[in-house]
Short mmCIF file of C-alpha atoms and ligand atoms in Angstrom, two decimals:
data_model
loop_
_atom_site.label_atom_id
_atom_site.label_comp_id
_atom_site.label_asym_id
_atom_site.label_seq_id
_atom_site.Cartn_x
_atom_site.Cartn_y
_atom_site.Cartn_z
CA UNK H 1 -58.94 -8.84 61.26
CA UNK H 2 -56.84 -7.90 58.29
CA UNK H 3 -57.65 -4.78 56.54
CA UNK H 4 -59.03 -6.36 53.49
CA UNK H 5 -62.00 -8.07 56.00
CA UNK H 6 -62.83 -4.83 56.98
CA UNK H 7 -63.28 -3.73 53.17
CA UNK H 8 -65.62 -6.80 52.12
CA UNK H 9 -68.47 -5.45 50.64
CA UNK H 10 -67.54 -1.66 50.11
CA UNK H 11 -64.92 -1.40 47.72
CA UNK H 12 -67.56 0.84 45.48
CA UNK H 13 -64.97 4.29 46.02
CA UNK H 14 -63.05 3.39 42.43
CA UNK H 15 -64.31 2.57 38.96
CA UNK H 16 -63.99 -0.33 36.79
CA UNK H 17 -64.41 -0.17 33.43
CA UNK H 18 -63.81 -3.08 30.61
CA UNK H 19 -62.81 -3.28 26.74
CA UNK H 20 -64.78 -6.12 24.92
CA UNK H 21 -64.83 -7.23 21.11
CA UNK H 22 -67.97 -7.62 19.67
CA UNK H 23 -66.61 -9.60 16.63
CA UNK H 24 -64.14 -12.79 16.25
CA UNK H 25 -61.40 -11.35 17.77
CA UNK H 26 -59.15 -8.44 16.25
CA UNK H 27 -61.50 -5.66 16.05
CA UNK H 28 -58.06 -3.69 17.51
CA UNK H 29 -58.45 -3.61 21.24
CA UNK H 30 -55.23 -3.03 21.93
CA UNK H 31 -55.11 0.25 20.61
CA UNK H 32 -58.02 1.23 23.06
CA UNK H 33 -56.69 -0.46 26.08
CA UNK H 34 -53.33 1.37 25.70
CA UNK H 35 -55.29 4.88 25.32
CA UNK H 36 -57.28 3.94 27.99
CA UNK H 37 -54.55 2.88 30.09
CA UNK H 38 -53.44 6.44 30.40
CA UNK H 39 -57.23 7.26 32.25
CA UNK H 40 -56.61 3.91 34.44
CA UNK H 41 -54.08 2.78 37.23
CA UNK H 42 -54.26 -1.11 37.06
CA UNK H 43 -54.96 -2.71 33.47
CA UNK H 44 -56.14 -6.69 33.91
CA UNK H 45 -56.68 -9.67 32.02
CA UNK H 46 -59.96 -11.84 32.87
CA UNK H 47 -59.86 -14.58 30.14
CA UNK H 48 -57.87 -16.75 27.23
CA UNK H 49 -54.42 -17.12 26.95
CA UNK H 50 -51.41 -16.66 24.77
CA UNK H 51 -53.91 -17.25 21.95
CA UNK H 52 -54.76 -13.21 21.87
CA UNK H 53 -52.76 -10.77 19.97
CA UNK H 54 -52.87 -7.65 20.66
CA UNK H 55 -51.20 -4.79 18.54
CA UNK H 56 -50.69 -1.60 19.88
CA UNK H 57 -48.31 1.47 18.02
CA UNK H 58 -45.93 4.02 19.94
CA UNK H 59 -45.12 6.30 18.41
CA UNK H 60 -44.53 4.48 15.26
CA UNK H 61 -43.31 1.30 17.01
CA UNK H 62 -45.38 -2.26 16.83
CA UNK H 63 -45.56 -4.61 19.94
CA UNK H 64 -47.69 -7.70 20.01
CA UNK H 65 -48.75 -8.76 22.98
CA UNK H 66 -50.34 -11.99 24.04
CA UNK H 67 -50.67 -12.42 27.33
CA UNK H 68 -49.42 -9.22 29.10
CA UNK H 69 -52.20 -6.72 29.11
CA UNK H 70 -51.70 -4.26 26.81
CA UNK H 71 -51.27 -0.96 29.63
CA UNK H 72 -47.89 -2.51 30.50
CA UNK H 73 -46.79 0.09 27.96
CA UNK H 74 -47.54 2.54 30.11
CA UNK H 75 -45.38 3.36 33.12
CA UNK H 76 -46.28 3.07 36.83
CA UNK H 77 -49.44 1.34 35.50
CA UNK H 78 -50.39 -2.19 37.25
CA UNK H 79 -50.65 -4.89 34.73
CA UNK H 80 -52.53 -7.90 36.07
CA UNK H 81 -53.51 -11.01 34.62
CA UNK H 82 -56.14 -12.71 36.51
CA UNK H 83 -57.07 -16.08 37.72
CA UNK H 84 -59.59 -16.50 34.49
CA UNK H 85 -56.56 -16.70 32.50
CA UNK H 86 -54.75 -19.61 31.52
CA UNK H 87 -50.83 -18.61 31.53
CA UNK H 88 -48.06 -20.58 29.69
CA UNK H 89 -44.89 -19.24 31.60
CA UNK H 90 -43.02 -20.03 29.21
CA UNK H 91 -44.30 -17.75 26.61
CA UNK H 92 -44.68 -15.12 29.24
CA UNK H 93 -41.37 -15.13 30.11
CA UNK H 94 -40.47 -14.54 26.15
CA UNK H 95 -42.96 -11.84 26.32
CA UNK H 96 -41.07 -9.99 29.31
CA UNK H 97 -38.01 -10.52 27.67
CA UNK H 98 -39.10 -9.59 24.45
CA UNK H 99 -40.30 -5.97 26.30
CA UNK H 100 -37.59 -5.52 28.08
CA UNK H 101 -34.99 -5.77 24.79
CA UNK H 102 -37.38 -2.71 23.87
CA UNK H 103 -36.89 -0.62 26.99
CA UNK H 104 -40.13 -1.42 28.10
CA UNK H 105 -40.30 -1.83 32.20
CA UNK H 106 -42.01 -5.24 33.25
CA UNK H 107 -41.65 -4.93 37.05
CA UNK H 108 -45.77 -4.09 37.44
CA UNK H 109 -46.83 -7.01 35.74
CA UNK H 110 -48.90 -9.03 38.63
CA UNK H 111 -50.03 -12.65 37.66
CA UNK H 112 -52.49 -14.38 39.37
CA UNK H 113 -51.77 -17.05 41.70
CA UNK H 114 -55.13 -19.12 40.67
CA UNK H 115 -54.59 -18.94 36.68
CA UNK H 116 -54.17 -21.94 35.83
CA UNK H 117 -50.79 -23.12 33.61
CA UNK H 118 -50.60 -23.79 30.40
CA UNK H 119 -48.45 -26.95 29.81
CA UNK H 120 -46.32 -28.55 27.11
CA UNK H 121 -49.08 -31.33 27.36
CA UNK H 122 -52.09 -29.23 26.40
CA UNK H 123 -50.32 -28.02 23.79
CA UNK H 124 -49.46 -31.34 21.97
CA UNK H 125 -52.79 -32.43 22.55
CA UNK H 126 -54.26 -29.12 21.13
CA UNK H 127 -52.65 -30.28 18.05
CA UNK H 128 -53.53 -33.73 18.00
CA UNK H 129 -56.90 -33.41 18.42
CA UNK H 130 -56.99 -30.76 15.55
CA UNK H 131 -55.02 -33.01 13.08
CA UNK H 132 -57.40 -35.82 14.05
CA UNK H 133 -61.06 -33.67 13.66
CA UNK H 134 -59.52 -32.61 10.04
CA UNK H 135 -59.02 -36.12 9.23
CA UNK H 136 -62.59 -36.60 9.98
CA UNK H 137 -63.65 -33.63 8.48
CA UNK H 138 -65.56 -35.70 5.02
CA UNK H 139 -68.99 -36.34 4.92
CA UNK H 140 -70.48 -34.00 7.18
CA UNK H 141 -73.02 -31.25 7.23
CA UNK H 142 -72.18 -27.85 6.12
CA UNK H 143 -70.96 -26.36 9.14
CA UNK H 144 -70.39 -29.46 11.20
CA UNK H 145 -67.56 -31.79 12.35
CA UNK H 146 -64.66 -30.04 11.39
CA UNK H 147 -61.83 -28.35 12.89
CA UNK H 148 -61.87 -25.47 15.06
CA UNK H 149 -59.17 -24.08 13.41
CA UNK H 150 -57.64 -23.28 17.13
CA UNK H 151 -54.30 -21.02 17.87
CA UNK H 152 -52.56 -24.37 18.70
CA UNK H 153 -51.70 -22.85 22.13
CA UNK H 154 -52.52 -24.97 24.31
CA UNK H 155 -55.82 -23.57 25.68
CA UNK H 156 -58.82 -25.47 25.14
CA UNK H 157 -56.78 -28.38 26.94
CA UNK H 158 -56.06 -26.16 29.79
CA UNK H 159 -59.11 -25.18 30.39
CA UNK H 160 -60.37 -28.70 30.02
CA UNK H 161 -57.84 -29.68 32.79
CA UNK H 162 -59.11 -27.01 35.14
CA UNK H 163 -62.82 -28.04 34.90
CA UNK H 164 -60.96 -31.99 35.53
CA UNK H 165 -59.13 -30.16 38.77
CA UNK H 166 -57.39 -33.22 39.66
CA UNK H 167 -54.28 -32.82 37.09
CA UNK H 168 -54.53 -29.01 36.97
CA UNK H 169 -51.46 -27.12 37.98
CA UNK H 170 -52.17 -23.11 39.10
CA UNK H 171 -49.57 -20.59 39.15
CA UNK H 172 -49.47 -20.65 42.46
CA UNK H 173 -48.56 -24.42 42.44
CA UNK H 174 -45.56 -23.61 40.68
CA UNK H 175 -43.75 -22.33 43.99
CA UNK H 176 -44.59 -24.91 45.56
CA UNK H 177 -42.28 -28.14 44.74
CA UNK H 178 -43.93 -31.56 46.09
CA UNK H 179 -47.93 -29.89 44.20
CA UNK H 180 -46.07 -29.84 41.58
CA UNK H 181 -44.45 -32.93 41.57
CA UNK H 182 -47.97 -34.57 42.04
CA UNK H 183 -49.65 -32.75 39.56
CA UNK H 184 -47.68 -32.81 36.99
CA UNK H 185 -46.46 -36.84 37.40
CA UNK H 186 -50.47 -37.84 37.52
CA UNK H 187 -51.14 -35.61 34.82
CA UNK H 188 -48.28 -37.73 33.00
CA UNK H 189 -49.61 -40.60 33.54
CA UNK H 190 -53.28 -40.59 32.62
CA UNK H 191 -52.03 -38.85 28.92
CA UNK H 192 -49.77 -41.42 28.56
CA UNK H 193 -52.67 -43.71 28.68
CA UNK H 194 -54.89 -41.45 27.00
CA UNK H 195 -51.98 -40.99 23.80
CA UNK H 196 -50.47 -44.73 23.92
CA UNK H 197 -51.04 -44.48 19.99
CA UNK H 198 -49.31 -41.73 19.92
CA UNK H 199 -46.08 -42.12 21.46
CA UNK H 200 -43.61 -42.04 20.28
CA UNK H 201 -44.69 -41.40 16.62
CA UNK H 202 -44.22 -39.26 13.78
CA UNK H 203 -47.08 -37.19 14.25
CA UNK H 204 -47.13 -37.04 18.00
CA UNK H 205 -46.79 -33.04 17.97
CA UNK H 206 -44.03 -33.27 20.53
CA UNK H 207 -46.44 -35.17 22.94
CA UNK H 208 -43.54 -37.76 23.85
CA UNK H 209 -41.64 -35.52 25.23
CA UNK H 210 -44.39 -33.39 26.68
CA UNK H 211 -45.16 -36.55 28.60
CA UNK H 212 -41.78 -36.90 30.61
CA UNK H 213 -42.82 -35.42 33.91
CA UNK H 214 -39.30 -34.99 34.80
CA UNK H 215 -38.23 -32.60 31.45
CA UNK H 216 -41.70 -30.73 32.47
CA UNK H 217 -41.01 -30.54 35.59
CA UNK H 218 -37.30 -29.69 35.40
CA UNK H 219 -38.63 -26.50 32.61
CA UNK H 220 -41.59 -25.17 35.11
CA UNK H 221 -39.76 -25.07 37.78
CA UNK H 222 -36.95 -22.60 36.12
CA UNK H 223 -39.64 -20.87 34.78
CA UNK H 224 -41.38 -20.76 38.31
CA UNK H 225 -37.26 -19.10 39.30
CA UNK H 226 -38.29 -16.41 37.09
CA UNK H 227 -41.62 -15.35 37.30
CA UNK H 228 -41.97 -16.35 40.97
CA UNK H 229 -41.84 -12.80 42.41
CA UNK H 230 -44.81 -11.88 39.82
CA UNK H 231 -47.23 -14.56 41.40
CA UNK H 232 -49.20 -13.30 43.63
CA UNK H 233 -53.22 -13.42 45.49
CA UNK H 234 -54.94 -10.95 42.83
CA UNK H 235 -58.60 -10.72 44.43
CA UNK H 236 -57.94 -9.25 47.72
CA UNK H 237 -55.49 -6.74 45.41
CA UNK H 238 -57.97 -5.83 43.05
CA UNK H 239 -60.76 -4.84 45.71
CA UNK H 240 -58.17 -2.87 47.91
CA UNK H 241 -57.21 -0.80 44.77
CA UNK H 242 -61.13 -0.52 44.15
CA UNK H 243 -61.39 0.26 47.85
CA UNK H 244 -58.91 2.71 47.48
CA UNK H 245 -60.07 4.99 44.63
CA UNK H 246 -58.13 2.98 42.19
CA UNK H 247 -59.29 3.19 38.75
CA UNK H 248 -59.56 -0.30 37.17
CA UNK H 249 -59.52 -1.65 33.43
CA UNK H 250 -60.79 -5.02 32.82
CA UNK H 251 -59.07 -5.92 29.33
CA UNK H 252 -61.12 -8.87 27.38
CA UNK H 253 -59.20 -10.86 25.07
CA UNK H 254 -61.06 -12.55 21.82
CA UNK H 255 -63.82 -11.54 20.92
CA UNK H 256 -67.68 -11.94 22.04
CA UNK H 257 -68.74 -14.44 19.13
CA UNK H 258 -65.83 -16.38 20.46
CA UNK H 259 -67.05 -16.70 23.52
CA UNK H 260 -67.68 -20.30 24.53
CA UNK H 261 -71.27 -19.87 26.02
CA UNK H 262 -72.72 -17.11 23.79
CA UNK H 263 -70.85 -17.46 20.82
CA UNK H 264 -71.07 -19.35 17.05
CA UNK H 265 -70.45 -22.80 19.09
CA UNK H 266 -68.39 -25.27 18.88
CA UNK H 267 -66.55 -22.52 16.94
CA UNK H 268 -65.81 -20.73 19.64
CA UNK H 269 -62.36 -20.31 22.72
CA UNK H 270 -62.58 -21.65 25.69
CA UNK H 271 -63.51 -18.87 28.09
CA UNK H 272 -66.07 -16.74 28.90
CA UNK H 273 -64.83 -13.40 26.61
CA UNK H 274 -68.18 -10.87 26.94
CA UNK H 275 -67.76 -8.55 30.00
CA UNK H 276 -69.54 -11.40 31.99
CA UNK H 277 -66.27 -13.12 32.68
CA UNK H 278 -64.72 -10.42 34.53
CA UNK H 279 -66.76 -11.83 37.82
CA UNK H 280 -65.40 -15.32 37.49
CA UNK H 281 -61.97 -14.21 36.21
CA UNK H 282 -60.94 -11.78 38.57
CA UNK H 283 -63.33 -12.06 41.51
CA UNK H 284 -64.67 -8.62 41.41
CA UNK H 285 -68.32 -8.63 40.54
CA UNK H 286 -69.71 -8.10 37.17
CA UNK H 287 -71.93 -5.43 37.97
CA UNK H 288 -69.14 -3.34 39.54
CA UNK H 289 -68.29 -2.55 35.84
CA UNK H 290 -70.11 0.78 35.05
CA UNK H 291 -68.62 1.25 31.22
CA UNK H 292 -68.32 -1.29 28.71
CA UNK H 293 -66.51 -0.41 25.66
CA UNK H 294 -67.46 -2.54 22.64
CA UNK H 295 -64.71 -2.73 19.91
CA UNK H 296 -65.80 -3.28 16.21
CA UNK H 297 -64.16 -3.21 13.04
CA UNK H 298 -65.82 -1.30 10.07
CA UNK H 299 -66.08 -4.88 8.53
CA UNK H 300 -66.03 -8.27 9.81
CA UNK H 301 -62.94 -10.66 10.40
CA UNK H 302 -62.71 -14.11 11.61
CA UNK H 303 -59.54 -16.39 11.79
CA UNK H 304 -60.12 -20.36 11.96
CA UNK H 305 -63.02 -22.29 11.28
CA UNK H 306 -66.41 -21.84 11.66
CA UNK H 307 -69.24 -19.81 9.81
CA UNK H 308 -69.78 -16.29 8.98
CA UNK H 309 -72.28 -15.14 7.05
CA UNK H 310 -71.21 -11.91 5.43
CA UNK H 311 -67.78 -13.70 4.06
CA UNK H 312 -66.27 -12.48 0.85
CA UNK H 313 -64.37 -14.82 -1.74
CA UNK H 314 -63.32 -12.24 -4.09
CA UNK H 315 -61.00 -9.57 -5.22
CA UNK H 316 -62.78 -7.08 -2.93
CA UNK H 317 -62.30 -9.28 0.57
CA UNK H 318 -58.50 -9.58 -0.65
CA UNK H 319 -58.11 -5.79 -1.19
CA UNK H 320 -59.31 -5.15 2.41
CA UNK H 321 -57.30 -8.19 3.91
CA UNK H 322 -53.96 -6.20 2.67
CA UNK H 323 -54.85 -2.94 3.23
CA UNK H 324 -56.06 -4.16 6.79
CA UNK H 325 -53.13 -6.24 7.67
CA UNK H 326 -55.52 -9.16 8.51
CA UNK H 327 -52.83 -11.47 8.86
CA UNK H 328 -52.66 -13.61 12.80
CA UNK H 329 -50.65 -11.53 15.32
CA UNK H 330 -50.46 -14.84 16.78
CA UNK H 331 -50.57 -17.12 14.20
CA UNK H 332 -49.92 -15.01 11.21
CA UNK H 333 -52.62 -16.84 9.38
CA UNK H 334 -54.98 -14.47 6.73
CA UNK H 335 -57.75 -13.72 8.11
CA UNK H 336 -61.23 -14.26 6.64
CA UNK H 337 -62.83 -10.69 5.75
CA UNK H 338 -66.51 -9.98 5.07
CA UNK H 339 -69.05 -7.39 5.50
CA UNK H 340 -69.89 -5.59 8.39
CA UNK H 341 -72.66 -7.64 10.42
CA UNK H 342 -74.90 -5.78 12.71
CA UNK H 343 -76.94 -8.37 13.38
CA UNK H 344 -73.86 -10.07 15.46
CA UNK H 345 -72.12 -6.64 16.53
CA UNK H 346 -76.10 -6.00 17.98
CA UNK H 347 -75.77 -9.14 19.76
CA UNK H 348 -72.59 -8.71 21.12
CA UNK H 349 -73.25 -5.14 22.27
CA UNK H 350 -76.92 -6.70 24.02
CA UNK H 351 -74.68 -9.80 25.42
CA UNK H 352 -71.92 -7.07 27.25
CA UNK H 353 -74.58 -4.20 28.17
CA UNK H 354 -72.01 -1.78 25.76
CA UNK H 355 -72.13 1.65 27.06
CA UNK H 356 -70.00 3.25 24.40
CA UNK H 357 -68.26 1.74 20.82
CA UNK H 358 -65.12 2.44 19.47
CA UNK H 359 -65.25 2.20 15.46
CA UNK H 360 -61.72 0.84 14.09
CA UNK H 361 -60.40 0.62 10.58
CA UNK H 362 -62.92 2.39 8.93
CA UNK H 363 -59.96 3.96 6.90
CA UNK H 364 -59.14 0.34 5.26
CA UNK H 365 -62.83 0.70 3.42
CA UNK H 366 -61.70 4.00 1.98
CA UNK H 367 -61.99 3.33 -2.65
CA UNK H 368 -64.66 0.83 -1.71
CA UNK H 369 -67.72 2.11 -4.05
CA UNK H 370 -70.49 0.69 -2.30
CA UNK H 371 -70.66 -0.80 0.99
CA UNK H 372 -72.71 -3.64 2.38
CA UNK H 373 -74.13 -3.94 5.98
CA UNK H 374 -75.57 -7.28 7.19
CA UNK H 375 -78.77 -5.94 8.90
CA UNK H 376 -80.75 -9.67 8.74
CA UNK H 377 -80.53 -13.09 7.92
CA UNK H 378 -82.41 -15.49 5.62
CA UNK H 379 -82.88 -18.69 7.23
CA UNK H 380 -84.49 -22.27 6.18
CA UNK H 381 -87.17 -20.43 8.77
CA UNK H 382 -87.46 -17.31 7.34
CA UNK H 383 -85.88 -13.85 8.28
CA UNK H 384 -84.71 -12.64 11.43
CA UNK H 385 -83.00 -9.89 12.43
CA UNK H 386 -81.33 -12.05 15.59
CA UNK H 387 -78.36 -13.48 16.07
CA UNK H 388 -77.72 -17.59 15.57
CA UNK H 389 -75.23 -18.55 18.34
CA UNK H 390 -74.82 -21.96 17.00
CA UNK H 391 -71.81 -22.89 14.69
CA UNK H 392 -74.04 -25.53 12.04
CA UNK H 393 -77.41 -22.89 12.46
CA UNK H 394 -75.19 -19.75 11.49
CA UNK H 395 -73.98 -21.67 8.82
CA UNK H 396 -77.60 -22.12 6.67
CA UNK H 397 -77.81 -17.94 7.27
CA UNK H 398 -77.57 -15.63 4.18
CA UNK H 399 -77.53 -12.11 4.75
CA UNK H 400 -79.98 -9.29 4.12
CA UNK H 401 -77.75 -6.17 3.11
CA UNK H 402 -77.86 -2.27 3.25
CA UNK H 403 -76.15 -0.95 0.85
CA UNK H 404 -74.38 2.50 1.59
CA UNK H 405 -72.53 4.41 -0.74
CA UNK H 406 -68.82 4.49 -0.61
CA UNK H 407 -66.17 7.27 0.23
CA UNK H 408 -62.77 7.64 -1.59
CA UNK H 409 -61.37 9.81 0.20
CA UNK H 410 -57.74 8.48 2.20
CA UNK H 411 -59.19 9.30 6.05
CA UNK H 412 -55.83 8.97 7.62
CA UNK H 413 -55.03 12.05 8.37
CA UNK H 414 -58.50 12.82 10.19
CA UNK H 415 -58.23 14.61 13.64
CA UNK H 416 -62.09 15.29 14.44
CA UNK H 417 -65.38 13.98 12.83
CA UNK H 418 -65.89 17.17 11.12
CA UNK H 419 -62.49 16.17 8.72
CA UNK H 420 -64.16 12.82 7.53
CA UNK H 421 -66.20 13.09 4.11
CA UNK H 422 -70.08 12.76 4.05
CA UNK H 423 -70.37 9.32 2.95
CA UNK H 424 -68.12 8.32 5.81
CA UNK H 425 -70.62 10.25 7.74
CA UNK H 426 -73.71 8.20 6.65
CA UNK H 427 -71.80 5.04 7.38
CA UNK H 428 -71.36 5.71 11.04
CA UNK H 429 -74.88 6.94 11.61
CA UNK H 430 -76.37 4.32 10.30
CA UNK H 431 -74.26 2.08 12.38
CA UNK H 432 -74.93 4.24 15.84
CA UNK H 433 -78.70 4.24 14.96
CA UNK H 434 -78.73 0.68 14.33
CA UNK H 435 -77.17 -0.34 17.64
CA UNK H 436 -78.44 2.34 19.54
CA UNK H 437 -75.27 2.41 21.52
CA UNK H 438 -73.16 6.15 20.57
CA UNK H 439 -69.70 5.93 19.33
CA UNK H 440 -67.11 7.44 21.40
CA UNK H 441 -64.27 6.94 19.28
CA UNK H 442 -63.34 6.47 15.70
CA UNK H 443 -60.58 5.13 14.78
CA UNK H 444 -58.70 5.40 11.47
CA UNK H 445 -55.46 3.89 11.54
CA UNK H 446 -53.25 2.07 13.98
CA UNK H 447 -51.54 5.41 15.62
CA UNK H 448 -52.74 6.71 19.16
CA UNK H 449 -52.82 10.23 17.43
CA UNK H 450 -55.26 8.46 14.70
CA UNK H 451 -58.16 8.33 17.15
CA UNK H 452 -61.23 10.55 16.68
CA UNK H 453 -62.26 10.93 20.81
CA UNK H 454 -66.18 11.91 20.53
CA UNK H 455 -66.47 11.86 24.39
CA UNK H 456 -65.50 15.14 24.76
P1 IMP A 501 -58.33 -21.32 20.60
O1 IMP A 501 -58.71 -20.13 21.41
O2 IMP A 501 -56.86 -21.38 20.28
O3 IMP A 501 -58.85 -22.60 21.17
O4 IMP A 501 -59.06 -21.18 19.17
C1 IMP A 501 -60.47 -21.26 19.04
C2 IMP A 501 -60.96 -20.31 17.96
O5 IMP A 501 -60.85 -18.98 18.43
C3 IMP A 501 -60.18 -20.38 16.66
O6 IMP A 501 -61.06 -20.10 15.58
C4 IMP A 501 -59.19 -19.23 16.80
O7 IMP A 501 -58.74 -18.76 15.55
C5 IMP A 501 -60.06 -18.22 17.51
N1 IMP A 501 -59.33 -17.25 18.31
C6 IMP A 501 -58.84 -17.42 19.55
N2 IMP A 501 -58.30 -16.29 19.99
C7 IMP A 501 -58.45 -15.37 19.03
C8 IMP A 501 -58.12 -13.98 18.92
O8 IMP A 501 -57.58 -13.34 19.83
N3 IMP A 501 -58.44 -13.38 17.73
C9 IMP A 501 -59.08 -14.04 16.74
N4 IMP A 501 -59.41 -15.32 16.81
C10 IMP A 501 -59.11 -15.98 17.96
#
């Protein structure tokens, strides 16, 4: 009997923790995962793909990351992205690359043999079927048909493909020459049938070529030569490290109204993003998470399609978009900026049991006179004060606002609560009481030493 037999069932000797957003994605998790790191040895990815970006400053440098999770900045910590992920090697390999130009070490990033791979395929077809649901995108309810407005990387495909299983390709697979083969040639085949009117054709989004098994198999298999070593069984390694004392960080990428169950669907990723996928993404079981930090932005932010109720169209959503840098770290699109919504921040603390919040940007809202916060919604039914996880639903919501005044005060430069001016003051307490979950940090620009740390 191997010693991981004998540990079945009593890894409970380490602590796991996870980082969740509780908005559309961007609420600045990377910032907290990289402090966190520091209190952590293994960081891991549970869900999405390279369609996360996450920012993170040293010491006045900016990386993006997509796919490596974010504690690879810190040495001698285990970065691991899990079998709930779905990995394009390709981009990986420019993300190691990328790192390594920077003096950043690489050689503890661990990526699981069961993630499934992103391929050249899922990407055309990503953008194929977006060009095609904009074309359709006429006479249609508010809030229907349209495009998602996806990252374009490839990842609703690829996780299509893996609920299919017979075409899917896992990391693993890629060491292993005749799977491969298989896989990928069948794989070729039914798209070809599936894309006939595409191929070869102007707008065919690379798909042609993404269709020759031999050019995708001749590029996986030198990206297999270089990330081979990296592959590895990451179950059995996660419990041992539990086993062992280990502490462990489950990173979520996206954010929980993204999420494809529980969020503003069909608006929504592919994965399961709220703290709920870390059982089927990693293998170690949900409930083995004891603290749940939930990640919000002092206002909302959503990128692509899909509604949001608080939305602002005018000067005032512009001024925060630039002094937030909402602009895609992946796609470098502007983000859509609104209100603060507690009425989907609420949800998304309920959906992930948050034991603690981190409060980010709250410095981009400084000159703002008056601030709104969505604590309701008017609906063709009336008012509620719960959230609508359905895309068209959401859509027919208006908000009910409380209206808080403003602080003008620049809060960079704040080191503890006590240094942030009283109307900043009202703003988080009416937020903490609201959610009934405490703040333990507060965040107020993109530096590590900008972090207010109310745990202590
Ligand atoms: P996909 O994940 O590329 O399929 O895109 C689906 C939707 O999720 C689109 O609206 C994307 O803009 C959004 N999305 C996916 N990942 C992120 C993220 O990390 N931040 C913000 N939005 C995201």
């Amino acid at each position: 009997m191997t010693n991981a037999h004998q540990n079945q069932g009593r890894s409970q000797a380490g602590i796991a923790s996870a980082v969740v957003g509780l908005q559309w994605g961007d609420e600045g998790k990377g910032k907290f995962v990289d402090l966190l790191a520091a209190e952590h040895d293994a960081v891991v990815r549970y869900n999405g793909g390279a369609n996360a970006g996450h920012s993170v400053v040293v010491h006045g440098d900016r990386f993006s990351l997509h796919l490596i999770p974010s504690g690879i900045l810190h040495p001698g910590k285990l970065a691991i992205i899990g079998n709930g992920v779905v990995v394009d090697p390709e981009k990986l390999i420019d993300e190691m690359d990328n790192l390594a130009k920077r003096g950043i070490d690489t050689s503890s990033l661990i990526v699981s043999d069961r993630a499934h791979v992103v391929m050249p395929y899922h990407k055309a077809e990503d953008e194929i079927r977006e060009d095609l649901f904009k074309a359709a995108r006429t006479e249609s309810p508010k809030g229907s048909l349209s495009e998602i407005g996806t990252t374009r990387r490839g990842i609703g495909p690829a996780y299509a493909e893996k609920a299919q299983r017979a075409t899917a390709v896992r990391m693993g697979d890629l060491l292993k020459q005749d799977v491969l083969r298989d896989r990928v040639t069948k794989a070729c085949t039914v798209r070809s049938a599936m894309f006939r009117s595409y191929l070869p054709g102007e707008q065919d989004h690379g798909m042609h070529d993404a269709l020759n098994a031999e050019k995708v198999l001749a590029r996986m298999t030198t990206a297999a030569g270089r990330i081979g070593p990296r592959i590895k069984e990451t179950t059995y390694l996660l419990h041992d490290l539990l086993a062992g004392g280990k502490r462990v960080l489950f990173e979520g990428a996206n954010g929980t109204l993204l999420d494809v169950d529980h969020g503003t669907y069909p608006f929504v990723t592919a994965s399961s993003v709220a703290v709920g996928g870390v059982g089927p993404g990693t293998g170690v079981p949900t409930q083995r998470v004891s603290k749940v930090l939930g990640i919000m932005k002092a206002y909302s932010t959503r990128v692509g399609a899909g509604a949001m109720p608080t939305e602002l169209f005018d000067e005032l959503g512009q001024r925060i978009r630039d002094r937030g840098r909402e602009y895609g770290t992946t796609t470098g699109r502007p983000r859509r900026v609104g209100w603060l919504d507690l009425v989907a921040t609420g949800y998304a603390c309920m959906l992930n049991g948050a034991t603690g919040l981190a409060l980010t940007m709250l410095d981009v809202l400084a000159g703002v006179d008056q601030i709104n916060i969505c604590v309701g919604y008017r609906t063709p039914g009336g008012e509620t004060s719960r959230f609508i996880p359905d895309g068209v639903e959401l859509a027919r919501a208006t908000p009910v606002f409380k209206t808080l005044p403003g602080f003008k005060e620049e809060i960079g430069t704040a080191r503890k609560l006590s240094d942030l001016p009283p109307n900043a003051h009202g703003f988080i307490d009416t937020v903490q009481a609201t959610l009934g979950v405490p703040f333990d940090f507060i965040s107020v620009g993109p530096g590590r030493e900008q972090t207010l740390d109310l745990r202590k």
